[in-house]
Amino acid sequence: MASIRYFGHAAFELRFTGLDGREKRVLIDPWLGNPLSPVSPEDYAKSIDKLDYIVVTHDHGDHLGDTEYIAKKTGARVIAIYDLAVELGKKGVKTVDGNIGGRIKVDDVYIVFTPALHSSSHGVPVGVVIGGREYRVYHAGDTGLFTEMQFIHELYNPDIALLPIGGHYTMGVDEAVKAVELLRPKIAIPMHYNTFPPIKADPEEFKKKVEEKTSTKVVILKPGEEMSYP
Ligand code: ZN
């Protein structure tokens, strides 16, 4: 049984069976120091027996977050866009670099970087499709809406989409509803809202609009909550 745990903002932990048949634990955008997070980076690193990968969508502080600390504590490899991976490598972090285009050749997980309409200082921002035997999850990163989300559905067919709804820096509720129409996941989980005043949003409004318009189910995870899948 695979699972997804939310730590608030854009931070998630995925657990699933890898393509090699072994259990994988992956963190995405691990800013565990965020104001909503139920666990500190220190306590998180202490609480787990192993971490396989950390995926970072871009280098803004609220996404890069506690990557360096957790990577060094756990020995996890960080998968990031080439330019950011180079920077992290200089700090002694183990990395896998990749770029937007096709599957990244990591044997034990399925991973593809996708475009994101946003900014960053090192390389371009990305979204990611990642998973193993039970599911593929699309984490949109920080992004505005773009029509190629339709290709993410057609090419990678993610079961679960993690979508920003906070507006101001990313899609707001109405753009994220449109994203669901293009991505057609089984489940959508809202993220990147209510961490700071400018990104205040109502996840119930997102849920209502998505479920009126599409057959996708919206699961609202509170920080600290975990969802099993399937
Ligand atoms: Zn950002």
mmCIF file of C-alpha atoms and ligand atoms in Angstrom:
data_model
loop_
_atom_site.group_PDB
_atom_site.id
_atom_site.type_symbol
_atom_site.label_atom_id
_atom_site.label_comp_id
_atom_site.label_asym_id
_atom_site.label_seq_id
_atom_site.Cartn_x
_atom_site.Cartn_y
_atom_site.Cartn_z
ATOM 1 C CA MET A 1 0.000 0.000 0.000
ATOM 2 C CA ALA A 2 1.401 3.355 -1.032
ATOM 3 C CA SER A 3 0.851 6.646 0.746
ATOM 4 C CA ILE A 4 1.209 10.420 0.558
ATOM 5 C CA ARG A 5 1.826 12.588 3.593
ATOM 6 C CA TYR A 6 1.465 16.372 3.639
ATOM 7 C CA PHE A 7 3.680 18.663 5.720
ATOM 8 C CA GLY A 8 2.032 21.947 4.740
ATOM 9 C CA HIS A 9 2.943 24.401 1.953
ATOM 10 C CA ALA A 10 4.394 22.306 -0.926
ATOM 11 C CA ALA A 11 6.122 19.608 1.151
ATOM 12 C CA PHE A 12 5.069 15.979 0.725
ATOM 13 C CA GLU A 13 6.455 12.563 1.562
ATOM 14 C CA LEU A 14 5.641 9.718 -0.832
ATOM 15 C CA ARG A 15 5.981 6.056 0.078
ATOM 16 C CA PHE A 16 5.500 3.454 -2.618
ATOM 17 C CA THR A 17 6.915 0.284 -4.089
ATOM 18 C CA GLY A 18 9.702 1.164 -6.470
ATOM 19 C CA LEU A 19 10.213 -0.296 -9.907
ATOM 20 C CA ASP A 20 12.784 -2.614 -8.264
ATOM 21 C CA GLY A 21 10.112 -3.999 -5.900
ATOM 22 C CA ARG A 22 11.551 -2.288 -2.816
ATOM 23 C CA GLU A 23 9.817 0.280 -0.660
ATOM 24 C CA LYS A 24 10.757 3.869 -1.510
ATOM 25 C CA ARG A 25 10.511 6.977 0.597
ATOM 26 C CA VAL A 26 10.739 10.288 -1.259
ATOM 27 C CA LEU A 27 10.403 13.875 -0.046
ATOM 28 C CA ILE A 28 9.334 16.660 -2.376
ATOM 29 C CA ASP A 29 10.112 20.335 -1.648
ATOM 30 C CA PRO A 30 10.990 19.627 1.988
ATOM 31 C CA TRP A 31 10.493 22.943 3.752
ATOM 32 C CA LEU A 32 9.657 21.251 7.041
ATOM 33 C CA GLY A 33 10.417 24.496 8.867
ATOM 34 C CA ASN A 34 7.232 26.002 7.372
ATOM 35 C CA PRO A 35 4.780 27.555 9.849
ATOM 36 C CA LEU A 36 2.182 24.792 9.300
ATOM 37 C CA SER A 37 4.523 21.810 9.478
ATOM 38 C CA PRO A 38 3.804 19.281 12.238
ATOM 39 C CA VAL A 39 7.420 18.145 12.456
ATOM 40 C CA SER A 40 10.808 19.886 12.516
ATOM 41 C CA PRO A 41 13.489 18.862 10.018
ATOM 42 C CA GLU A 42 15.546 17.536 12.947
ATOM 43 C CA ASP A 43 12.734 15.343 14.303
ATOM 44 C CA TYR A 44 11.818 14.154 10.833
ATOM 45 C CA ALA A 45 15.387 13.070 10.053
ATOM 46 C CA LYS A 46 15.554 11.249 13.395
ATOM 47 C CA SER A 47 12.183 9.511 12.912
ATOM 48 C CA ILE A 48 12.932 7.648 9.677
ATOM 49 C CA ASP A 49 15.182 4.679 9.011
ATOM 50 C CA LYS A 50 15.979 5.689 5.442
ATOM 51 C CA LEU A 51 15.166 8.255 2.793
ATOM 52 C CA ASP A 52 15.824 7.421 -0.854
ATOM 53 C CA TYR A 53 15.359 10.727 -2.650
ATOM 54 C CA ILE A 54 14.524 14.374 -2.198
ATOM 55 C CA VAL A 55 13.035 16.061 -5.260
ATOM 56 C CA VAL A 56 13.339 19.858 -5.415
ATOM 57 C CA THR A 57 11.184 21.699 -7.967
ATOM 58 C CA HIS A 58 13.110 24.999 -7.765
ATOM 59 C CA ASP A 59 15.434 26.971 -5.553
ATOM 60 C CA HIS A 60 13.045 29.377 -3.805
ATOM 61 C CA GLY A 61 13.465 29.083 -0.049
ATOM 62 C CA ASP A 62 9.946 27.767 0.543
ATOM 63 C CA HIS A 63 10.689 24.764 -1.731
ATOM 64 C CA LEU A 64 14.422 24.120 -1.369
ATOM 65 C CA GLY A 65 13.705 24.488 2.337
ATOM 66 C CA ASP A 66 15.599 22.001 4.511
ATOM 67 C CA THR A 67 16.972 19.967 1.602
ATOM 68 C CA GLU A 68 20.645 20.304 2.499
ATOM 69 C CA TYR A 69 20.138 19.414 6.168
ATOM 70 C CA ILE A 70 17.871 16.419 5.539
ATOM 71 C CA ALA A 71 19.986 15.117 2.638
ATOM 72 C CA LYS A 72 23.129 15.173 4.764
ATOM 73 C CA LYS A 73 21.424 13.620 7.790
ATOM 74 C CA THR A 74 19.792 10.789 5.832
ATOM 75 C CA GLY A 75 22.134 10.292 2.867
ATOM 76 C CA ALA A 76 19.204 10.791 0.474
ATOM 77 C CA ARG A 77 20.077 11.732 -3.089
ATOM 78 C CA VAL A 78 18.614 15.015 -4.299
ATOM 79 C CA ILE A 79 17.034 15.008 -7.753
ATOM 80 C CA ALA A 80 16.947 18.519 -9.223
ATOM 81 C CA ILE A 81 17.360 20.519 -12.399
ATOM 82 C CA TYR A 82 20.977 20.462 -13.564
ATOM 83 C CA ASP A 83 21.976 23.968 -12.444
ATOM 84 C CA LEU A 84 20.527 23.574 -8.958
ATOM 85 C CA ALA A 85 22.038 20.085 -8.608
ATOM 86 C CA VAL A 86 25.470 21.588 -9.367
ATOM 87 C CA GLU A 87 24.996 24.168 -6.578
ATOM 88 C CA LEU A 88 23.906 21.499 -4.096
ATOM 89 C CA GLY A 89 26.795 19.270 -5.149
ATOM 90 C CA LYS A 90 29.227 22.058 -4.163
ATOM 91 C CA LYS A 91 27.787 21.870 -0.639
ATOM 92 C CA GLY A 92 28.496 18.157 -0.397
ATOM 93 C CA VAL A 93 24.971 16.916 -1.142
ATOM 94 C CA LYS A 94 24.612 13.734 -3.234
ATOM 95 C CA THR A 95 22.621 14.607 -6.332
ATOM 96 C CA VAL A 96 21.032 13.283 -9.502
ATOM 97 C CA ASP A 97 20.796 16.046 -12.093
ATOM 98 C CA GLY A 98 18.248 16.067 -14.868
ATOM 99 C CA ASN A 99 16.289 18.398 -17.059
ATOM 100 C CA ILE A 100 12.973 18.814 -18.815
ATOM 101 C CA GLY A 101 12.514 16.496 -21.766
ATOM 102 C CA GLY A 102 12.049 12.820 -21.080
ATOM 103 C CA ARG A 103 12.322 10.269 -18.322
ATOM 104 C CA ILE A 104 15.264 10.727 -15.997
ATOM 105 C CA LYS A 105 17.229 7.484 -15.926
ATOM 106 C CA VAL A 106 16.870 6.511 -12.306
ATOM 107 C CA ASP A 107 16.276 2.763 -12.300
ATOM 108 C CA ASP A 108 14.220 2.293 -9.156
ATOM 109 C CA VAL A 109 11.641 5.071 -9.572
ATOM 110 C CA TYR A 110 9.678 6.527 -12.453
ATOM 111 C CA ILE A 111 10.551 10.221 -12.731
ATOM 112 C CA VAL A 112 10.041 12.945 -15.318
ATOM 113 C CA PHE A 113 10.525 16.693 -14.964
ATOM 114 C CA THR A 114 7.781 18.789 -16.525
ATOM 115 C CA PRO A 115 7.666 22.511 -17.304
ATOM 116 C CA ALA A 116 6.511 25.008 -14.693
ATOM 117 C CA LEU A 117 5.566 28.605 -15.433
ATOM 118 C CA HIS A 118 7.454 30.373 -12.647
ATOM 119 C CA SER A 119 10.902 31.823 -11.801
ATOM 120 C CA SER A 120 14.091 30.621 -10.112
ATOM 121 C CA SER A 121 17.740 31.602 -9.684
ATOM 122 C CA HIS A 122 19.429 28.300 -10.636
ATOM 123 C CA GLY A 123 18.099 26.660 -13.768
ATOM 124 C CA VAL A 124 14.412 26.659 -14.596
ATOM 125 C CA PRO A 125 11.596 25.705 -12.246
ATOM 126 C CA VAL A 126 9.998 22.317 -12.845
ATOM 127 C CA GLY A 127 7.096 20.135 -11.908
ATOM 128 C CA VAL A 128 7.644 16.420 -11.486
ATOM 129 C CA VAL A 129 5.852 13.159 -12.192
ATOM 130 C CA ILE A 130 7.176 10.511 -9.843
ATOM 131 C CA GLY A 131 6.094 7.084 -8.662
ATOM 132 C CA GLY A 132 6.477 3.349 -8.784
ATOM 133 C CA ARG A 133 4.183 0.342 -8.886
ATOM 134 C CA GLU A 134 1.090 1.706 -7.103
ATOM 135 C CA TYR A 135 0.844 5.236 -8.456
ATOM 136 C CA ARG A 136 2.332 8.140 -10.328
ATOM 137 C CA VAL A 137 2.071 11.500 -8.617
ATOM 138 C CA TYR A 138 2.326 14.857 -10.371
ATOM 139 C CA HIS A 139 3.681 17.629 -8.127
ATOM 140 C CA ALA A 140 3.179 20.822 -10.112
ATOM 141 C CA GLY A 141 5.807 22.836 -8.208
ATOM 142 C CA ASP A 142 5.058 26.542 -8.298
ATOM 143 C CA THR A 143 3.343 27.268 -11.567
ATOM 144 C CA GLY A 144 0.746 29.218 -13.434
ATOM 145 C CA LEU A 145 -1.651 27.356 -15.674
ATOM 146 C CA PHE A 146 -0.311 26.135 -19.035
ATOM 147 C CA THR A 147 -2.066 24.166 -21.752
ATOM 148 C CA GLU A 148 0.681 21.498 -22.017
ATOM 149 C CA MET A 149 -0.708 20.037 -18.808
ATOM 150 C CA GLN A 150 -2.847 18.093 -21.252
ATOM 151 C CA PHE A 151 0.315 16.343 -22.494
ATOM 152 C CA ILE A 152 1.257 15.459 -18.913
ATOM 153 C CA HIS A 153 -1.998 13.525 -18.811
ATOM 154 C CA GLU A 154 -1.505 11.954 -22.234
ATOM 155 C CA LEU A 155 2.155 10.996 -21.782
ATOM 156 C CA TYR A 156 2.532 10.210 -18.065
ATOM 157 C CA ASN A 157 -1.058 9.725 -16.875
ATOM 158 C CA PRO A 158 -0.551 10.619 -13.185
ATOM 159 C CA ASP A 159 -3.092 9.136 -10.770
ATOM 160 C CA ILE A 160 -2.718 11.935 -8.252
ATOM 161 C CA ALA A 161 -2.070 15.654 -8.849
ATOM 162 C CA LEU A 162 -0.686 17.975 -6.165
ATOM 163 C CA LEU A 163 -1.679 21.471 -7.263
ATOM 164 C CA PRO A 164 -1.038 24.959 -5.882
ATOM 165 C CA ILE A 165 -4.237 26.907 -5.257
ATOM 166 C CA GLY A 166 -2.984 29.926 -3.271
ATOM 167 C CA GLY A 167 -2.748 32.445 -6.134
ATOM 168 C CA HIS A 168 -0.395 35.476 -6.082
ATOM 169 C CA TYR A 169 2.760 33.410 -6.878
ATOM 170 C CA THR A 170 1.046 30.398 -8.483
ATOM 171 C CA MET A 171 -2.289 29.216 -9.818
ATOM 172 C CA GLY A 172 -5.279 30.216 -7.741
ATOM 173 C CA VAL A 173 -8.416 28.137 -7.275
ATOM 174 C CA ASP A 174 -9.949 28.785 -10.710
ATOM 175 C CA GLU A 175 -6.707 28.112 -12.604
ATOM 176 C CA ALA A 176 -6.137 24.944 -10.569
ATOM 177 C CA VAL A 177 -9.664 23.750 -11.441
ATOM 178 C CA LYS A 178 -8.766 24.235 -15.116
ATOM 179 C CA ALA A 179 -5.524 22.315 -14.498
ATOM 180 C CA VAL A 180 -7.556 19.369 -13.179
ATOM 181 C CA GLU A 181 -9.651 19.434 -16.359
ATOM 182 C CA LEU A 182 -6.433 19.101 -18.407
ATOM 183 C CA LEU A 183 -4.641 16.591 -16.154
ATOM 184 C CA ARG A 184 -7.659 14.361 -15.421
ATOM 185 C CA PRO A 185 -6.143 12.666 -12.344
ATOM 186 C CA LYS A 186 -8.134 10.297 -10.148
ATOM 187 C CA ILE A 187 -7.308 12.434 -7.116
ATOM 188 C CA ALA A 188 -6.284 16.074 -6.732
ATOM 189 C CA ILE A 189 -4.742 17.418 -3.524
ATOM 190 C CA PRO A 190 -4.482 21.199 -3.020
ATOM 191 C CA MET A 191 -1.225 22.716 -1.769
ATOM 192 C CA HIS A 192 0.651 26.029 -1.490
ATOM 193 C CA TYR A 193 -2.105 27.938 0.317
ATOM 194 C CA ASN A 194 -2.677 29.561 3.748
ATOM 195 C CA THR A 195 1.031 29.525 4.669
ATOM 196 C CA PHE A 196 1.206 33.345 4.407
ATOM 197 C CA PRO A 197 -1.497 36.031 3.979
ATOM 198 C CA PRO A 198 -0.964 36.589 0.195
ATOM 199 C CA ILE A 199 -1.691 32.923 -0.583
ATOM 200 C CA LYS A 200 -4.877 32.596 1.446
ATOM 201 C CA ALA A 201 -7.330 30.297 -0.322
ATOM 202 C CA ASP A 202 -10.262 28.028 0.490
ATOM 203 C CA PRO A 203 -9.573 24.363 -0.344
ATOM 204 C CA GLU A 204 -13.306 23.599 0.057
ATOM 205 C CA GLU A 205 -14.053 25.989 -2.817
ATOM 206 C CA PHE A 206 -11.484 24.117 -4.940
ATOM 207 C CA LYS A 207 -13.057 20.785 -3.993
ATOM 208 C CA LYS A 208 -16.584 21.949 -4.784
ATOM 209 C CA LYS A 209 -15.652 23.398 -8.186
ATOM 210 C CA VAL A 210 -13.523 20.394 -9.248
ATOM 211 C CA GLU A 211 -16.133 17.843 -8.224
ATOM 212 C CA GLU A 212 -18.925 19.786 -9.981
ATOM 213 C CA LYS A 213 -16.976 19.947 -13.252
ATOM 214 C CA THR A 214 -14.935 16.734 -13.386
ATOM 215 C CA SER A 215 -14.894 13.138 -12.149
ATOM 216 C CA THR A 216 -11.697 13.821 -10.124
ATOM 217 C CA LYS A 217 -11.994 13.464 -6.356
ATOM 218 C CA VAL A 218 -10.381 16.190 -4.239
ATOM 219 C CA VAL A 219 -8.705 15.106 -1.009
ATOM 220 C CA ILE A 220 -7.859 17.961 1.370
ATOM 221 C CA LEU A 221 -4.957 16.945 3.586
ATOM 222 C CA LYS A 222 -4.234 18.944 6.715
ATOM 223 C CA PRO A 223 -0.535 19.343 7.538
ATOM 224 C CA GLY A 224 0.548 16.075 9.144
ATOM 225 C CA GLU A 225 -2.192 14.005 7.495
ATOM 226 C CA GLU A 226 -1.488 11.006 5.302
ATOM 227 C CA MET A 227 -3.521 9.385 2.542
ATOM 228 C CA SER A 228 -3.201 5.744 1.486
ATOM 229 C CA TYR A 229 -3.405 4.769 -2.165
ATOM 230 C CA PRO A 230 -5.023 2.851 -3.790
HETATM 231 ZN ZN ZN B 1 8.635 29.691 -6.077
#
